[in-house]
Amino acid sequence: MSPEISILVTPGWKDYALLDTGNARKLERFGSIKLVRPEPQALWRPSLPADAWDGADAFFDAKPNEGRAGEDDDSWGRWRFARQLAPEWRVRIEDVTMLCRFSAFRHVGLFPEQAPHWLWIRDTASRLGAEKPRLLNLFAYTGAASLLAAAAGFEVTHVDASKKAIAWAKENQAASGLGAAPIRWICDDATKFVAREVRRGSRYHGVLLDPPKFGRGPANETWRIEDGLMPMLSDCARLLADGPAFLMLTAYAIRLSALSLLETARDAMSTPGGQFQAGELAVEQAAGARHLSTSLFVRWTSAGLQP
Ligand SMILES: C[S@@+](CC[C@H](N)C(=O)[O-])C[C@H]1O[C@@H](n2cnc3c(N)ncnc32)[C@H](O)[C@@H]1O
């Protein structure tokens, strides 16, 4: 039987819209700010006229990567502003407020395509049969998933190698009025942390991981998805609670297909029972009824937990 590959789509929400795509760029609105950023997947023609694009507030102009290891070709460059803008602005998702900033490598501190995962985790909190379900969020960045999960009742362990990202996530926590939410903030190498948790016999009802293609731990440990993913997933599988549990993996800017990611997760986790789902995360475009593929995912749910 052939495995089923599915597309998980976010249509955007009040504070986020993918307005248009094309000519290897995307036009988005984050709250009140419109951005134009490189988008190598968008080979097609834009749907909106040029003046809709020209009217954006900020543009990320890519420049060649010059052979730096690990980064996407279009990550390097700099922001150009059409008018004077505050360096930070607020974007709401459900009950969470994310502070967006014009950071290096074209990002603003929020990956909207992940929203279907975040909302699924939120909706699953009450189905895990635990008074205080535990979520491990690896490569957790500015904390959107951690905050939405904590607001839904999870005790969250948030792990990221970057002190700056953790500080930003804590600012998002304060901006969201979730100061008292049970989140453990851990600045560590994800591989080392997970191995330590296995030795300690820790267990989680959910594990969420969104590893980059290439990254560095706080002590300069090297993360390469091709080498690190199998051992990481097999350790994560050992951390999953007996009974209702889930694991969600996202990957982007890699050569693997969704099917290869699925087979990797199946082999690494060698989990008896449960179900695997795999496919792409996509964002629905407001103009022109298109979908932009952003990343790949695999989701494992234990027997008895609806995928
Ligand atoms: C693209 S972000 C993940 C986005 C996040 N899941 C979200 O949706 O907001 C990748 C993160 O991995 C972190 N990272 C890179 N290498 C790491 C490592 N070896 N251990 C832990 N975190 C790492 C980076 O600091 C960065 O915050």
mmCIF file of C-alpha atoms and ligand atoms in Angstrom:
data_model
loop_
_atom_site.group_PDB
_atom_site.id
_atom_site.type_symbol
_atom_site.label_atom_id
_atom_site.label_comp_id
_atom_site.label_asym_id
_atom_site.label_seq_id
_atom_site.Cartn_x
_atom_site.Cartn_y
_atom_site.Cartn_z
ATOM 1 C CA MET A 1 0.000 0.000 0.000
ATOM 2 C CA SER A 2 1.479 3.382 -0.877
ATOM 3 C CA PRO A 3 2.014 5.753 2.035
ATOM 4 C CA GLU A 4 -0.242 8.777 2.073
ATOM 5 C CA ILE A 5 1.392 12.184 1.756
ATOM 6 C CA SER A 6 -0.765 15.083 2.906
ATOM 7 C CA ILE A 7 -0.595 18.871 2.801
ATOM 8 C CA LEU A 8 -1.271 20.793 6.015
ATOM 9 C CA VAL A 9 -2.387 24.289 5.109
ATOM 10 C CA THR A 10 -2.631 27.482 7.118
ATOM 11 C CA PRO A 11 -5.000 30.004 5.556
ATOM 12 C CA GLY A 12 -3.426 32.765 7.649
ATOM 13 C CA TRP A 13 -5.317 34.562 10.409
ATOM 14 C CA LYS A 14 -6.250 38.122 11.408
ATOM 15 C CA ASP A 15 -2.636 39.121 12.020
ATOM 16 C CA TYR A 16 -0.971 37.143 9.221
ATOM 17 C CA ALA A 17 -1.620 36.850 5.489
ATOM 18 C CA LEU A 18 0.387 35.575 2.554
ATOM 19 C CA LEU A 19 -0.754 38.257 0.117
ATOM 20 C CA ASP A 20 1.005 37.083 -3.032
ATOM 21 C CA THR A 21 3.922 35.042 -4.358
ATOM 22 C CA GLY A 22 5.865 34.906 -7.592
ATOM 23 C CA ASN A 23 9.112 35.775 -9.337
ATOM 24 C CA ALA A 24 10.961 33.995 -6.474
ATOM 25 C CA ARG A 25 9.556 36.380 -3.863
ATOM 26 C CA LYS A 26 6.669 36.478 -1.379
ATOM 27 C CA LEU A 27 4.566 39.403 -0.154
ATOM 28 C CA GLU A 28 3.241 38.938 3.385
ATOM 29 C CA ARG A 29 1.475 40.923 6.064
ATOM 30 C CA PHE A 30 2.554 40.415 9.678
ATOM 31 C CA GLY A 31 0.128 42.511 11.744
ATOM 32 C CA SER A 32 0.274 45.977 10.223
ATOM 33 C CA ILE A 33 3.591 45.485 8.383
ATOM 34 C CA LYS A 34 3.928 44.266 4.796
ATOM 35 C CA LEU A 35 7.149 42.505 3.862
ATOM 36 C CA VAL A 36 8.721 41.279 0.643
ATOM 37 C CA ARG A 37 11.179 38.410 1.101
ATOM 38 C CA PRO A 38 12.942 35.942 -1.209
ATOM 39 C CA GLU A 39 10.992 32.730 -1.864
ATOM 40 C CA PRO A 40 12.840 30.274 -4.078
ATOM 41 C CA GLN A 41 9.783 27.958 -4.366
ATOM 42 C CA ALA A 42 7.670 30.661 -6.082
ATOM 43 C CA LEU A 43 8.798 30.227 -9.671
ATOM 44 C CA TRP A 44 5.412 31.303 -11.038
ATOM 45 C CA ARG A 45 4.145 34.785 -11.909
ATOM 46 C CA PRO A 46 2.685 37.064 -9.212
ATOM 47 C CA SER A 47 -1.103 37.478 -9.115
ATOM 48 C CA LEU A 48 -1.122 41.061 -7.863
ATOM 49 C CA PRO A 49 0.073 44.057 -9.880
ATOM 50 C CA ALA A 50 3.536 45.504 -9.300
ATOM 51 C CA ASP A 51 2.257 48.441 -7.255
ATOM 52 C CA ALA A 52 0.867 46.049 -4.617
ATOM 53 C CA TRP A 53 4.411 44.741 -4.157
ATOM 54 C CA ASP A 54 6.036 48.153 -4.380
ATOM 55 C CA GLY A 55 3.743 49.353 -1.577
ATOM 56 C CA ALA A 56 5.338 47.005 1.002
ATOM 57 C CA ASP A 57 6.965 48.487 4.124
ATOM 58 C CA ALA A 58 10.189 46.471 4.092
ATOM 59 C CA PHE A 59 12.129 44.424 1.562
ATOM 60 C CA PHE A 60 14.784 41.804 2.177
ATOM 61 C CA ASP A 61 17.334 42.056 -0.640
ATOM 62 C CA ALA A 62 19.228 38.784 -0.952
ATOM 63 C CA LYS A 63 22.894 38.715 -1.789
ATOM 64 C CA PRO A 64 24.970 35.654 -2.704
ATOM 65 C CA ASN A 65 25.917 33.436 0.206
ATOM 66 C CA GLU A 66 29.631 33.468 -0.691
ATOM 67 C CA GLY A 67 30.065 29.839 0.335
ATOM 68 C CA ARG A 68 29.200 30.094 4.040
ATOM 69 C CA ALA A 69 28.402 26.604 5.281
ATOM 70 C CA GLY A 70 24.902 25.508 5.986
ATOM 71 C CA GLU A 71 22.808 28.555 5.159
ATOM 72 C CA ASP A 72 20.301 28.779 2.345
ATOM 73 C CA ASP A 73 21.483 30.691 -0.665
ATOM 74 C CA ASP A 74 18.865 33.344 -0.115
ATOM 75 C CA SER A 75 19.445 33.828 3.625
ATOM 76 C CA TRP A 76 22.126 36.447 3.242
ATOM 77 C CA GLY A 77 21.290 39.997 2.462
ATOM 78 C CA ARG A 78 19.821 42.987 4.195
ATOM 79 C CA TRP A 79 16.598 44.788 4.964
ATOM 80 C CA ARG A 80 15.609 47.916 3.036
ATOM 81 C CA PHE A 81 12.786 50.041 4.426
ATOM 82 C CA ALA A 82 10.248 52.068 2.413
ATOM 83 C CA ARG A 83 9.619 54.284 5.437
ATOM 84 C CA GLN A 84 10.800 54.664 8.971
ATOM 85 C CA LEU A 85 9.573 51.676 10.994
ATOM 86 C CA ALA A 86 9.794 50.735 14.661
ATOM 87 C CA PRO A 87 12.360 47.940 15.078
ATOM 88 C CA GLU A 88 9.733 45.774 16.759
ATOM 89 C CA TRP A 89 5.990 45.207 16.328
ATOM 90 C CA ARG A 90 3.305 42.893 17.702
ATOM 91 C CA VAL A 91 1.657 39.972 15.927
ATOM 92 C CA ARG A 92 -1.103 38.018 17.684
ATOM 93 C CA ILE A 93 -1.770 34.348 17.192
ATOM 94 C CA GLU A 94 -4.704 33.121 19.295
ATOM 95 C CA ASP A 95 -3.907 34.259 22.885
ATOM 96 C CA VAL A 96 -0.204 34.717 22.229
ATOM 97 C CA THR A 97 1.600 37.924 21.277
ATOM 98 C CA MET A 98 4.800 37.555 19.279
ATOM 99 C CA LEU A 99 7.213 40.463 19.052
ATOM 100 C CA CYS A 100 8.431 40.586 15.462
ATOM 101 C CA ARG A 101 11.796 42.091 14.541
ATOM 102 C CA PHE A 102 13.812 42.512 11.372
ATOM 103 C CA SER A 103 16.452 39.900 12.161
ATOM 104 C CA ALA A 104 19.332 38.738 10.053
ATOM 105 C CA PHE A 105 18.742 35.968 7.515
ATOM 106 C CA ARG A 106 15.390 37.510 6.451
ATOM 107 C CA HIS A 107 13.386 36.135 9.427
ATOM 108 C CA VAL A 108 11.117 38.161 11.714
ATOM 109 C CA GLY A 109 10.759 35.751 14.643
ATOM 110 C CA LEU A 110 7.646 33.847 13.563
ATOM 111 C CA PHE A 111 7.134 30.987 11.105
ATOM 112 C CA PRO A 112 3.405 31.169 10.246
ATOM 113 C CA GLU A 113 3.395 27.869 8.321
ATOM 114 C CA GLN A 114 3.836 26.067 11.653
ATOM 115 C CA ALA A 115 0.408 27.241 12.861
ATOM 116 C CA PRO A 116 -1.406 23.949 12.037
ATOM 117 C CA HIS A 117 1.041 22.106 14.344
ATOM 118 C CA TRP A 118 0.639 24.649 17.133
ATOM 119 C CA LEU A 119 -3.152 24.525 16.969
ATOM 120 C CA TRP A 120 -3.161 20.732 16.811
ATOM 121 C CA ILE A 121 -0.972 20.587 19.937
ATOM 122 C CA ARG A 122 -3.279 23.056 21.689
ATOM 123 C CA ASP A 123 -6.351 20.996 20.801
ATOM 124 C CA THR A 124 -4.650 17.767 21.850
ATOM 125 C CA ALA A 125 -3.786 18.907 25.402
ATOM 126 C CA SER A 126 -7.089 17.689 26.801
ATOM 127 C CA ARG A 127 -6.933 14.354 24.940
ATOM 128 C CA LEU A 128 -3.679 13.134 26.467
ATOM 129 C CA GLY A 129 -5.306 11.897 29.664
ATOM 130 C CA ALA A 130 -2.767 13.713 31.855
ATOM 131 C CA GLU A 131 -3.539 16.429 34.368
ATOM 132 C CA LYS A 132 -0.331 18.209 33.391
ATOM 133 C CA PRO A 133 0.741 16.998 29.936
ATOM 134 C CA ARG A 134 4.446 17.554 29.222
ATOM 135 C CA LEU A 135 5.764 18.948 25.927
ATOM 136 C CA LEU A 136 9.402 18.977 24.823
ATOM 137 C CA ASN A 137 10.013 21.700 22.222
ATOM 138 C CA LEU A 138 13.439 21.310 20.567
ATOM 139 C CA PHE A 139 15.070 23.980 18.357
ATOM 140 C CA ALA A 140 12.298 26.107 19.816
ATOM 141 C CA TYR A 141 13.441 29.591 18.649
ATOM 142 C CA THR A 142 11.212 32.504 19.792
ATOM 143 C CA GLY A 143 8.686 30.227 21.448
ATOM 144 C CA ALA A 144 5.366 30.461 19.577
ATOM 145 C CA ALA A 145 4.748 26.724 20.032
ATOM 146 C CA SER A 146 5.894 26.795 23.671
ATOM 147 C CA LEU A 147 3.598 29.692 24.524
ATOM 148 C CA LEU A 148 0.513 28.333 22.739
ATOM 149 C CA ALA A 149 1.078 24.933 24.374
ATOM 150 C CA ALA A 150 1.601 26.440 27.834
ATOM 151 C CA ALA A 151 -1.571 28.504 27.412
ATOM 152 C CA ALA A 152 -3.402 25.243 26.601
ATOM 153 C CA GLY A 153 -2.213 23.544 29.802
ATOM 154 C CA PHE A 154 1.112 21.878 28.888
ATOM 155 C CA GLU A 155 4.186 21.978 31.084
ATOM 156 C CA VAL A 156 6.744 22.955 28.465
ATOM 157 C CA THR A 157 10.477 22.311 28.215
ATOM 158 C CA HIS A 158 11.795 24.787 25.628
ATOM 159 C CA VAL A 159 15.284 24.036 24.291
ATOM 160 C CA ASP A 160 17.342 26.246 22.014
ATOM 161 C CA ALA A 161 21.071 26.785 21.566
ATOM 162 C CA SER A 162 20.778 30.544 21.176
ATOM 163 C CA LYS A 163 20.708 32.744 24.280
ATOM 164 C CA LYS A 164 19.334 35.525 22.116
ATOM 165 C CA ALA A 165 16.412 33.384 20.897
ATOM 166 C CA ILE A 166 15.601 32.338 24.475
ATOM 167 C CA ALA A 167 15.671 35.968 25.660
ATOM 168 C CA TRP A 168 13.329 36.865 22.786
ATOM 169 C CA ALA A 169 11.006 33.950 23.674
ATOM 170 C CA LYS A 170 10.860 35.198 27.280
ATOM 171 C CA GLU A 171 9.931 38.671 26.013
ATOM 172 C CA ASN A 172 7.142 37.028 23.993
ATOM 173 C CA GLN A 173 6.030 35.254 27.163
ATOM 174 C CA ALA A 174 5.789 38.596 29.002
ATOM 175 C CA ALA A 175 4.057 40.298 26.043
ATOM 176 C CA SER A 176 1.499 37.453 26.027
ATOM 177 C CA GLY A 177 0.738 37.863 29.740
ATOM 178 C CA LEU A 178 1.893 34.274 30.311
ATOM 179 C CA GLY A 179 4.560 35.107 32.914
ATOM 180 C CA ALA A 180 3.248 32.434 35.274
ATOM 181 C CA ALA A 181 3.014 29.702 32.607
ATOM 182 C CA PRO A 182 5.042 26.561 33.394
ATOM 183 C CA ILE A 183 7.872 26.793 30.856
ATOM 184 C CA ARG A 184 11.422 25.575 31.534
ATOM 185 C CA TRP A 185 13.781 27.652 29.366
ATOM 186 C CA ILE A 186 16.892 25.667 28.482
ATOM 187 C CA CYS A 187 19.847 26.983 26.518
ATOM 188 C CA ASP A 188 21.573 23.804 25.365
ATOM 189 C CA ASP A 189 22.563 21.714 22.408
ATOM 190 C CA ALA A 190 19.396 19.770 21.484
ATOM 191 C CA THR A 191 21.289 16.506 20.854
ATOM 192 C CA LYS A 192 23.071 16.636 24.207
ATOM 193 C CA PHE A 193 19.922 17.644 26.073
ATOM 194 C CA VAL A 194 17.871 14.804 24.622
ATOM 195 C CA ALA A 195 20.591 12.233 25.382
ATOM 196 C CA ARG A 196 20.735 13.507 28.977
ATOM 197 C CA GLU A 197 16.949 13.274 29.318
ATOM 198 C CA VAL A 198 17.079 9.645 28.116
ATOM 199 C CA ARG A 199 19.693 8.842 30.784
ATOM 200 C CA ARG A 200 17.505 10.517 33.430
ATOM 201 C CA GLY A 201 14.466 8.483 32.349
ATOM 202 C CA SER A 202 12.375 11.617 31.625
ATOM 203 C CA ARG A 203 9.099 11.214 29.751
ATOM 204 C CA TYR A 204 6.987 13.620 27.659
ATOM 205 C CA HIS A 205 3.496 13.347 26.200
ATOM 206 C CA GLY A 206 4.600 15.306 23.165
ATOM 207 C CA VAL A 207 7.873 16.090 21.393
ATOM 208 C CA LEU A 208 8.053 18.847 18.777
ATOM 209 C CA LEU A 209 11.233 19.373 16.803
ATOM 210 C CA ASP A 210 12.008 21.827 14.025
ATOM 211 C CA PRO A 211 15.704 21.363 13.345
ATOM 212 C CA PRO A 212 17.553 23.580 10.891
ATOM 213 C CA LYS A 213 19.636 22.004 8.162
ATOM 214 C CA PHE A 214 22.765 23.242 9.929
ATOM 215 C CA GLY A 215 23.220 24.781 13.356
ATOM 216 C CA ARG A 216 25.519 25.189 16.319
ATOM 217 C CA GLY A 217 25.079 24.352 19.996
ATOM 218 C CA PRO A 218 26.123 26.826 22.718
ATOM 219 C CA ALA A 219 29.560 25.173 22.992
ATOM 220 C CA ASN A 220 29.927 25.291 19.218
ATOM 221 C CA GLU A 221 28.631 21.730 18.761
ATOM 222 C CA THR A 222 27.784 21.134 15.105
ATOM 223 C CA TRP A 223 24.258 20.117 14.103
ATOM 224 C CA ARG A 224 23.837 18.654 10.604
ATOM 225 C CA ILE A 225 20.417 17.237 9.905
ATOM 226 C CA GLU A 226 21.806 14.455 7.699
ATOM 227 C CA ASP A 227 23.965 13.100 10.541
ATOM 228 C CA GLY A 228 21.959 14.155 13.573
ATOM 229 C CA LEU A 229 18.368 13.325 12.718
ATOM 230 C CA MET A 230 18.413 9.510 13.119
ATOM 231 C CA PRO A 231 20.025 9.472 16.598
ATOM 232 C CA MET A 232 17.924 12.476 17.662
ATOM 233 C CA LEU A 233 14.642 10.802 16.647
ATOM 234 C CA SER A 234 15.533 7.502 18.243
ATOM 235 C CA ASP A 235 16.326 9.300 21.532
ATOM 236 C CA CYS A 236 13.092 11.306 21.254
ATOM 237 C CA ALA A 237 11.114 8.064 20.807
ATOM 238 C CA ARG A 238 12.560 6.833 24.111
ATOM 239 C CA LEU A 239 11.288 9.969 25.844
ATOM 240 C CA LEU A 240 7.662 9.436 24.823
ATOM 241 C CA ALA A 241 5.224 8.560 27.583
ATOM 242 C CA ASP A 242 3.399 5.243 27.569
ATOM 243 C CA GLY A 243 -0.228 5.810 26.595
ATOM 244 C CA PRO A 244 -1.370 8.794 24.508
ATOM 245 C CA ALA A 245 1.632 10.621 23.052
ATOM 246 C CA PHE A 246 2.817 12.328 19.884
ATOM 247 C CA LEU A 247 5.935 13.455 18.022
ATOM 248 C CA MET A 248 6.072 16.169 15.380
ATOM 249 C CA LEU A 249 9.030 16.836 13.161
ATOM 250 C CA THR A 250 9.409 19.645 10.646
ATOM 251 C CA ALA A 251 12.282 20.074 8.210
ATOM 252 C CA TYR A 252 13.037 22.654 5.571
ATOM 253 C CA ALA A 253 15.715 23.595 3.066
ATOM 254 C CA ILE A 254 16.911 19.997 2.785
ATOM 255 C CA ARG A 255 17.160 17.580 -0.099
ATOM 256 C CA LEU A 256 14.968 14.928 1.523
ATOM 257 C CA SER A 257 11.410 14.429 0.325
ATOM 258 C CA ALA A 258 8.428 14.027 2.654
ATOM 259 C CA LEU A 259 8.514 10.296 1.914
ATOM 260 C CA SER A 260 12.203 10.046 2.863
ATOM 261 C CA LEU A 261 11.551 11.954 6.069
ATOM 262 C CA LEU A 262 8.709 9.552 6.852
ATOM 263 C CA GLU A 263 10.877 6.472 6.271
ATOM 264 C CA THR A 264 13.663 8.017 8.390
ATOM 265 C CA ALA A 265 11.258 8.693 11.262
ATOM 266 C CA ARG A 266 9.750 5.201 10.985
ATOM 267 C CA ASP A 267 13.145 3.564 11.170
ATOM 268 C CA ALA A 268 14.615 5.831 13.854
ATOM 269 C CA MET A 269 11.621 5.634 16.155
ATOM 270 C CA SER A 270 10.849 1.926 15.561
ATOM 271 C CA THR A 271 7.759 2.617 17.617
ATOM 272 C CA PRO A 272 5.301 -0.236 17.866
ATOM 273 C CA GLY A 273 1.778 0.802 16.985
ATOM 274 C CA GLY A 274 0.512 4.291 16.451
ATOM 275 C CA GLN A 275 0.266 6.091 13.151
ATOM 276 C CA PHE A 276 2.584 8.143 11.005
ATOM 277 C CA GLN A 277 1.432 11.025 8.826
ATOM 278 C CA ALA A 278 3.806 12.898 6.533
ATOM 279 C CA GLY A 279 3.696 15.657 3.986
ATOM 280 C CA GLU A 280 4.249 19.347 3.451
ATOM 281 C CA LEU A 281 3.341 22.444 5.398
ATOM 282 C CA ALA A 282 1.880 25.098 3.130
ATOM 283 C CA VAL A 283 0.462 28.586 3.376
ATOM 284 C CA GLU A 284 -2.640 29.550 1.415
ATOM 285 C CA GLN A 285 -2.186 32.691 -0.596
ATOM 286 C CA ALA A 286 -4.842 35.397 -0.314
ATOM 287 C CA ALA A 287 -4.549 36.409 -3.997
ATOM 288 C CA GLY A 288 -4.894 33.876 -6.782
ATOM 289 C CA ALA A 289 -5.843 30.691 -4.877
ATOM 290 C CA ARG A 290 -2.293 29.363 -4.643
ATOM 291 C CA HIS A 291 -0.511 27.431 -1.938
ATOM 292 C CA LEU A 292 3.110 27.994 -1.030
ATOM 293 C CA SER A 293 4.994 24.925 0.161
ATOM 294 C CA THR A 294 7.344 25.844 3.006
ATOM 295 C CA SER A 295 8.549 22.694 4.708
ATOM 296 C CA LEU A 296 8.095 18.985 5.308
ATOM 297 C CA PHE A 297 6.599 17.309 8.324
ATOM 298 C CA VAL A 298 6.151 13.950 9.977
ATOM 299 C CA ARG A 299 3.655 13.444 12.772
ATOM 300 C CA TRP A 300 3.477 10.303 14.882
ATOM 301 C CA THR A 301 0.513 9.681 17.164
ATOM 302 C CA SER A 302 0.180 6.762 19.536
ATOM 303 C CA ALA A 303 -2.664 4.283 19.230
ATOM 304 C CA GLY A 304 -5.814 5.834 20.626
ATOM 305 C CA LEU A 305 -4.825 9.435 19.872
ATOM 306 C CA GLN A 306 -6.575 10.918 16.829
ATOM 307 C CA PRO A 307 -3.983 12.146 14.265
HETATM 308 C C1 LIG B 1 14.268 27.905 12.416
HETATM 309 S S1 LIG B 1 14.386 27.888 14.094
HETATM 310 C C2 LIG B 1 12.996 26.905 14.528
HETATM 311 C C3 LIG B 1 11.656 27.652 14.431
HETATM 312 C C4 LIG B 1 10.627 27.339 15.521
HETATM 313 N N1 LIG B 1 10.291 25.935 15.563
HETATM 314 C C5 LIG B 1 9.347 28.171 15.351
HETATM 315 O O1 LIG B 1 8.464 27.762 14.609
HETATM 316 O O2 LIG B 1 9.283 29.249 15.916
HETATM 317 C C6 LIG B 1 15.807 26.879 14.374
HETATM 318 C C7 LIG B 1 16.347 27.056 15.798
HETATM 319 O O3 LIG B 1 17.290 26.028 16.060
HETATM 320 C C8 LIG B 1 18.250 26.539 16.961
HETATM 321 N N2 LIG B 1 19.420 25.648 16.926
HETATM 322 C C9 LIG B 1 20.338 25.510 15.949
HETATM 323 N N3 LIG B 1 21.240 24.545 16.275
HETATM 324 C C10 LIG B 1 20.875 24.068 17.489
HETATM 325 C C11 LIG B 1 21.392 23.071 18.350
HETATM 326 N N4 LIG B 1 22.486 22.364 18.039
HETATM 327 N N5 LIG B 1 20.726 22.812 19.514
HETATM 328 C C12 LIG B 1 19.621 23.519 19.861
HETATM 329 N N6 LIG B 1 19.094 24.489 19.071
HETATM 330 C C13 LIG B 1 19.703 24.763 17.905
HETATM 331 C C14 LIG B 1 18.493 27.954 16.491
HETATM 332 O O4 LIG B 1 19.033 28.756 17.545
HETATM 333 C C15 LIG B 1 17.079 28.378 16.058
HETATM 334 O O5 LIG B 1 16.438 29.092 17.091
#
